[in-house]
Tab-separated table of C-alpha atoms in Angstrom:
chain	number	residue	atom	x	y	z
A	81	UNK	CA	93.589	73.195	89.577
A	82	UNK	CA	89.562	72.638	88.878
A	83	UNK	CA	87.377	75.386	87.337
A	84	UNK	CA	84.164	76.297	89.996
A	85	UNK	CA	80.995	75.749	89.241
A	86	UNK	CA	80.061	78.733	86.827
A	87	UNK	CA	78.307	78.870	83.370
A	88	UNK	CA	81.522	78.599	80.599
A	89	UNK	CA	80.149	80.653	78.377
A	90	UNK	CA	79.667	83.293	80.530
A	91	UNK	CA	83.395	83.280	81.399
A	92	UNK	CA	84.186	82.718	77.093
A	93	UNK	CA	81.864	86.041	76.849
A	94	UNK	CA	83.704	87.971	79.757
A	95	UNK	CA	86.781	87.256	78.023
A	96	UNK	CA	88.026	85.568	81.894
A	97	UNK	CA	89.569	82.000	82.707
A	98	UNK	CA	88.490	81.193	86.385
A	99	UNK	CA	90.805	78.371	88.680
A	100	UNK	CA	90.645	77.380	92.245
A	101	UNK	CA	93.008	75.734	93.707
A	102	UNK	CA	91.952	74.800	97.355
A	103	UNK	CA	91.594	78.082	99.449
A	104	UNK	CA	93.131	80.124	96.075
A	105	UNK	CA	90.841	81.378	93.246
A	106	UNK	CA	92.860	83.246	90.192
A	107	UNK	CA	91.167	85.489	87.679
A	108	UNK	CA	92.817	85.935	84.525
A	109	UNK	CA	91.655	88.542	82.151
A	110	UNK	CA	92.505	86.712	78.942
A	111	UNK	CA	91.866	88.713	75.704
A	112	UNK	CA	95.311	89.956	75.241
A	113	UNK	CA	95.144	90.632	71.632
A	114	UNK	CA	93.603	93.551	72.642
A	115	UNK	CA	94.890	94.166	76.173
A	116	UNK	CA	92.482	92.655	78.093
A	117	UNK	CA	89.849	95.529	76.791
A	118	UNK	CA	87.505	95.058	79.485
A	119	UNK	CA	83.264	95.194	78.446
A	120	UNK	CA	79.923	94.585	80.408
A	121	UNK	CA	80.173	91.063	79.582
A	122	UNK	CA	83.534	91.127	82.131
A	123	UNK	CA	82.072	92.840	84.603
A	124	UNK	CA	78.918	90.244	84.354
A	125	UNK	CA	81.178	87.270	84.772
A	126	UNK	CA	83.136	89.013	87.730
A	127	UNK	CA	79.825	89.805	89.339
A	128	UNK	CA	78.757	86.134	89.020
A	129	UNK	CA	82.324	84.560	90.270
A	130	UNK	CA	82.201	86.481	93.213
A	131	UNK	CA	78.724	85.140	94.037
A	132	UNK	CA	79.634	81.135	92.982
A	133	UNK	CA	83.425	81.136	94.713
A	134	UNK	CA	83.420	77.969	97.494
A	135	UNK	CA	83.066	78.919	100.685
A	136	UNK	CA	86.777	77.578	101.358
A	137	UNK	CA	88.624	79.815	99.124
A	138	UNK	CA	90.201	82.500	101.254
A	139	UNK	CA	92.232	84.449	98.617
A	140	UNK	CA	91.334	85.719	95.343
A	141	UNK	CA	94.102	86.615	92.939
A	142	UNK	CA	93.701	89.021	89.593
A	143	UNK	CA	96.169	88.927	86.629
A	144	UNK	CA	96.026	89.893	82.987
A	145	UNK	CA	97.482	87.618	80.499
A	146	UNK	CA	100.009	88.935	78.245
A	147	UNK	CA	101.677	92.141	78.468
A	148	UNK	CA	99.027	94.397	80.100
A	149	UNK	CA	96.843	93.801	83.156
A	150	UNK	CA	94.187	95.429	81.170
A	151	UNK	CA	94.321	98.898	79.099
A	152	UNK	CA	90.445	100.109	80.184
A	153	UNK	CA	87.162	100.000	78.276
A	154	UNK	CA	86.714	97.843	75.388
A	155	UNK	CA	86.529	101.047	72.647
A	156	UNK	CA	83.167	99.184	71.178
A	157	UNK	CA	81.428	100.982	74.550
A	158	UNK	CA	81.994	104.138	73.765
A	159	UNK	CA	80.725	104.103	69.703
A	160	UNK	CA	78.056	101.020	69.960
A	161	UNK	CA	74.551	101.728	70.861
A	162	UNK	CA	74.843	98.192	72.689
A	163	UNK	CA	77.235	95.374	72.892
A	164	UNK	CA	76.312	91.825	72.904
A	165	UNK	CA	72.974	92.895	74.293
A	166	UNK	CA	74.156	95.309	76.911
A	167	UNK	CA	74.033	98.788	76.065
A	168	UNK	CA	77.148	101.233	75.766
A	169	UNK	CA	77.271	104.701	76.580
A	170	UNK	CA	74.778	105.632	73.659
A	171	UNK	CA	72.322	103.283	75.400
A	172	UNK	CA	72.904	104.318	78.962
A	173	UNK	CA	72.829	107.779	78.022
A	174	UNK	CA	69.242	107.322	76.264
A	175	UNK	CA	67.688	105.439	79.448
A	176	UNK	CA	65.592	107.187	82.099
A	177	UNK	CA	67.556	108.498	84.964
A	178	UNK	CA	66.519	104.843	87.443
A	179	UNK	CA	67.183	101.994	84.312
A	180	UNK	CA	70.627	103.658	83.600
A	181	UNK	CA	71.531	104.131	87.444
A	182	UNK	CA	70.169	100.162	88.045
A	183	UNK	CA	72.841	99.336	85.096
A	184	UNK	CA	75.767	100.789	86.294
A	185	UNK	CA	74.915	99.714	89.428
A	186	UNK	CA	75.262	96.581	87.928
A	187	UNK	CA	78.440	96.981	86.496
A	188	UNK	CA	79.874	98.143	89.961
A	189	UNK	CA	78.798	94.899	91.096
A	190	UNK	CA	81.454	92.915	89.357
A	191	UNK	CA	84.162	95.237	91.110
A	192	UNK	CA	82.712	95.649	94.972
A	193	UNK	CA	82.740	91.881	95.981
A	194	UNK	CA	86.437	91.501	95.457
A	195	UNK	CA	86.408	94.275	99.011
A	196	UNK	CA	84.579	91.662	100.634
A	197	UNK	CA	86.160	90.718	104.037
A	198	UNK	CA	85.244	87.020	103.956
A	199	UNK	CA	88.390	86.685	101.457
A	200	UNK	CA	92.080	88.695	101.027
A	201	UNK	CA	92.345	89.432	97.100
A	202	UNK	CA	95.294	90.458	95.565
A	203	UNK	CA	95.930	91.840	91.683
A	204	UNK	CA	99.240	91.509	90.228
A	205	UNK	CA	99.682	94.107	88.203
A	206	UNK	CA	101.959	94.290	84.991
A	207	UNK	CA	102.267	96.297	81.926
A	208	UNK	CA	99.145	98.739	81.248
A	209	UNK	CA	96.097	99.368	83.853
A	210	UNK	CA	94.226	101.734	82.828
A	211	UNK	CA	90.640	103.238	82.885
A	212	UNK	CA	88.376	99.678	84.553
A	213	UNK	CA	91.760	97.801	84.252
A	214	UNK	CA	92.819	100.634	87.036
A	215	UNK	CA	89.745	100.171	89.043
A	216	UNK	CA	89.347	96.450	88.989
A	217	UNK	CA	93.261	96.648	90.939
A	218	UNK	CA	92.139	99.092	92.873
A	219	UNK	CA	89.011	97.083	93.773
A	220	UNK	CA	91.495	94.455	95.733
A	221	UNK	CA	92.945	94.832	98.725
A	222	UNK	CA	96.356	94.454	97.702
A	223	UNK	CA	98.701	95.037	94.302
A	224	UNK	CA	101.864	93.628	93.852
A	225	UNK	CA	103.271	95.394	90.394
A	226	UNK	CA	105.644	94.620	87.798
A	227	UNK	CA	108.092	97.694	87.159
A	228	UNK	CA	106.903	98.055	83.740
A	229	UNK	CA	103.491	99.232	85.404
A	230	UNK	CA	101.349	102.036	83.657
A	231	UNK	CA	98.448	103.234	86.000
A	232	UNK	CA	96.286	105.798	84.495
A	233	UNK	CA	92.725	107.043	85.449
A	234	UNK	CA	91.905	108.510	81.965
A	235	UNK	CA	87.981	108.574	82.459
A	236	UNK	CA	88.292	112.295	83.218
A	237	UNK	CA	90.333	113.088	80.122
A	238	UNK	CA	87.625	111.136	78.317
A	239	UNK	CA	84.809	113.520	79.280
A	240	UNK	CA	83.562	110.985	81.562
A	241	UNK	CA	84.489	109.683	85.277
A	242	UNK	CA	85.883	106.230	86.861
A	243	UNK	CA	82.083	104.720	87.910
A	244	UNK	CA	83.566	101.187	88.815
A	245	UNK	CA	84.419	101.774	92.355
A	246	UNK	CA	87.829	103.263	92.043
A	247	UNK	CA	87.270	106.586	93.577
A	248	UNK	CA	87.567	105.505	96.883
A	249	UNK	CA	89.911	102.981	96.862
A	250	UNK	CA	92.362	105.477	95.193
A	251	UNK	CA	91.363	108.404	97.904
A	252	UNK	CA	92.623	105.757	100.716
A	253	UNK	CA	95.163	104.653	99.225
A	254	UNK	CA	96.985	107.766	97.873
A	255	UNK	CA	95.044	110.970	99.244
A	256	UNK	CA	92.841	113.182	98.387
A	257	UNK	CA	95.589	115.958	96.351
A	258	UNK	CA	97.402	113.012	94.888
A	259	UNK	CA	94.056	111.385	93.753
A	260	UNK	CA	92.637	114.860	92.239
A	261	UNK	CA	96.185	114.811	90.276
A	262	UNK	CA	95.608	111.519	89.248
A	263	UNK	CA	92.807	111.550	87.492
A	264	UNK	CA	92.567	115.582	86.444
A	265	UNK	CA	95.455	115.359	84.345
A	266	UNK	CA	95.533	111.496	83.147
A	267	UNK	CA	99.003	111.185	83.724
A	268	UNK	CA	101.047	107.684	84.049
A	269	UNK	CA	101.402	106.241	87.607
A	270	UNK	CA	105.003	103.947	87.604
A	271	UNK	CA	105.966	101.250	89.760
A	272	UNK	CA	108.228	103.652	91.747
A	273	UNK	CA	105.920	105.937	92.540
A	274	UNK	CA	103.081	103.543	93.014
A	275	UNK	CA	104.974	101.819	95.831
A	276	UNK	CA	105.879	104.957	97.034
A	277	UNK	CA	102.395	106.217	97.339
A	278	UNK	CA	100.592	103.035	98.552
A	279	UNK	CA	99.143	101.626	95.103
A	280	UNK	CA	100.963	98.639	95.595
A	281	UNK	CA	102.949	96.938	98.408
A	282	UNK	CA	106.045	96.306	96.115
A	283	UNK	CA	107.231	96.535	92.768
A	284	UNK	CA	109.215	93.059	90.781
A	285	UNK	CA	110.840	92.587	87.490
A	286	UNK	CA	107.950	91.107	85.386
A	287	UNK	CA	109.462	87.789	85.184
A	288	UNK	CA	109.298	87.467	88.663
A	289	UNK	CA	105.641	88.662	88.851
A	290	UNK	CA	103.820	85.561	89.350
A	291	UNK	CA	106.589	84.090	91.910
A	292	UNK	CA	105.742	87.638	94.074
A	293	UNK	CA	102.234	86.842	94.527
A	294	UNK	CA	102.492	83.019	94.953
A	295	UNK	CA	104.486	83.889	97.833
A	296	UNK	CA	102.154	86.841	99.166
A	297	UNK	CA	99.181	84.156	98.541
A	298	UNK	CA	101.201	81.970	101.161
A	299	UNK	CA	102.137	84.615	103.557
A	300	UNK	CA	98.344	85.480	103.300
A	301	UNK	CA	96.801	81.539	103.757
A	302	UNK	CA	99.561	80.936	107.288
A	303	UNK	CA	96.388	82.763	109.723
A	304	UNK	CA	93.833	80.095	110.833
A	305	UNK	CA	90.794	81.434	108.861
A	306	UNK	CA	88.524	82.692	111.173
A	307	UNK	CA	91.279	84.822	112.817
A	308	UNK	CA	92.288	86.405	109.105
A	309	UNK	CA	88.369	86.738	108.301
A	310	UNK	CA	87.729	88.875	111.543
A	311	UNK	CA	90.933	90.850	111.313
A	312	UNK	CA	90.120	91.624	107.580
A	313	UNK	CA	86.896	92.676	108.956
A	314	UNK	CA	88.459	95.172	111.187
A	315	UNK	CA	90.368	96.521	109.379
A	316	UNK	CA	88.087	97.333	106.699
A	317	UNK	CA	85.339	98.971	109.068
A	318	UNK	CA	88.330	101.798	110.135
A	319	UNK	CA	89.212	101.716	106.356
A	320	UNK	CA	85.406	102.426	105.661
A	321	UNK	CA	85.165	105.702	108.527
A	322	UNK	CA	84.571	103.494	111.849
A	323	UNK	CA	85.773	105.800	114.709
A	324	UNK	CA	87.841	104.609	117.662
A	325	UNK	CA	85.115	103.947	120.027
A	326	UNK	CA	83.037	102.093	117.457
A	327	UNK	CA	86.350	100.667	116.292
A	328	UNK	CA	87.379	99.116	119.694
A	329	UNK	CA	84.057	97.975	120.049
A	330	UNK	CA	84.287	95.897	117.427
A	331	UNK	CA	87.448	94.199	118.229
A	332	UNK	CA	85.817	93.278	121.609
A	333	UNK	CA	82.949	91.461	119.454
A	334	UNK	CA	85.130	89.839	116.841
A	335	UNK	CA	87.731	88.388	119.531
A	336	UNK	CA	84.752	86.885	121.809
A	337	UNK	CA	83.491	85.170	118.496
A	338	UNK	CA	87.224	83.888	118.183
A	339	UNK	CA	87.525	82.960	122.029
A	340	UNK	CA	84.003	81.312	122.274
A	341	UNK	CA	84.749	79.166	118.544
A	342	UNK	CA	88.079	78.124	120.646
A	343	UNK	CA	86.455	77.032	124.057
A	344	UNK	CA	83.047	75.194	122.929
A	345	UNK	CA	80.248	76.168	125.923
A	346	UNK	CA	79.806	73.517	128.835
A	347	UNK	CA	76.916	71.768	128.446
């Protein structure tokens, strides 16, 4: 595996080891001493991966190291007027109403590339995800889960709300009354229940957690990738509100792109 071209510090700060391996990028959240605590440093570092990746990588994989995936919020954000330089809640708070909006903004940044259709990205989930460590899986278009899985959106409970993407996401994925639930009360989300639901495609002892999503990663990588790129892009405009007319319209654009890439023009 080689690292891509990104500052290493950057990554040391974000507390994330980056590899590529051909057309597969993995992200590993590695601070698990403390759960993969997740801080605007992370969400800097995910922000500027997305935007260095190699054209050629076509599948984008998230895992924790250690026992959790990641348990939320590094607790630092919510006492410390900043954090290496980057302000916490304190500091947001304290901002005038366009700086604070422009910084979350920012942080959202680090979570809405991995819904990108040029690539497929897939977290594999184990032990705790919750808080940003829910909303970073929910940011990618698939989860495979270990069964010791603990999904929680506990922003609410914490007088606060999930501001990292994960609202919408978790609407699609579960429903609106399920999604209320979720969040309102705080309440664990299992393995069972998250296949159940649509969190995740499918649920795996832990030890066999990495094999899963090698093999999803190759089921993923068999479509030529122009056909996978368009189809992801189709999908995602219905996903994103496109009706049928608009929807059909833009599977008659995507497959003449496909047809006319196939048969070059006479000249």
């Amino acid at each position: 595996m080689t690292t891509a071209v990104m500052d290493p510090g950057l990554l040391e700060r974000g507390g994330l080891v980056l590899d590529v391996d051909g057309p597969r990028a993995t992200i590993r959240l590695a601070r698990p001493e403390v759960l993969n605590a997740q801080m605007p440093a992370t969400w800097e570092a995910l922000r500027s991966i997305g935007e260095a990746l190699p054209d050629e990588v076509r599948v984008v994989v998230v895992r924790g190291e250690g026992r959790a995936f990641s348990a939320g919020l590094d607790k630092r954000f919510f006492t410390a007027q900043e954090i290496d330089g980057t302000p916490g809640i304190a500091g947001i708070a304290s901002m005038p109403d366009r700086e604070a909006d422009a910084v979350i903004a920012g942080f959202q940044a680090g979570f809405s590339w991995l819904r990108h259709p040029a690539r497929v990205t897939v977290a594999g989930v184990q032990g705790h995800a919750i808080g940003a460590g829910f909303q970073l899986a929910l940011a990618c278009d698939l989860r495979v889960v270990a069964d010791d899985v603990q999904f929680c959106m506990a922003e609410t409970s914490l007088g606060i709300v999930p501001d990292l993407g994960g609202t919408h996401p978790l609407v699609h994925a579960v429903g609106y009354a399920r999604a209320v639930e979720i969040c309102l009360t705080g309440r664990r989300v299992g393995a069972e229940e998250a296949v159940a639901s649509g969190l995740a495609l499918r649920a795996v002892p832990v030890a066999e957690l990495d094999a899963e999503v090698d093999a999803l990663v190759s089921a993923l990588l068999t479509a030529p990738p122009g056909a996978a790129t368009e189809t992801l892009g189709l999908l995602s405009g219905v996903a994103e509100g496109l009706d049928s007319a608009d929807a059909l319209a833009a599977e008659r654009a995507a497959q003449l792109r496909l047809l006319r890439a196939m048969v070059p023009a006479e000249s």
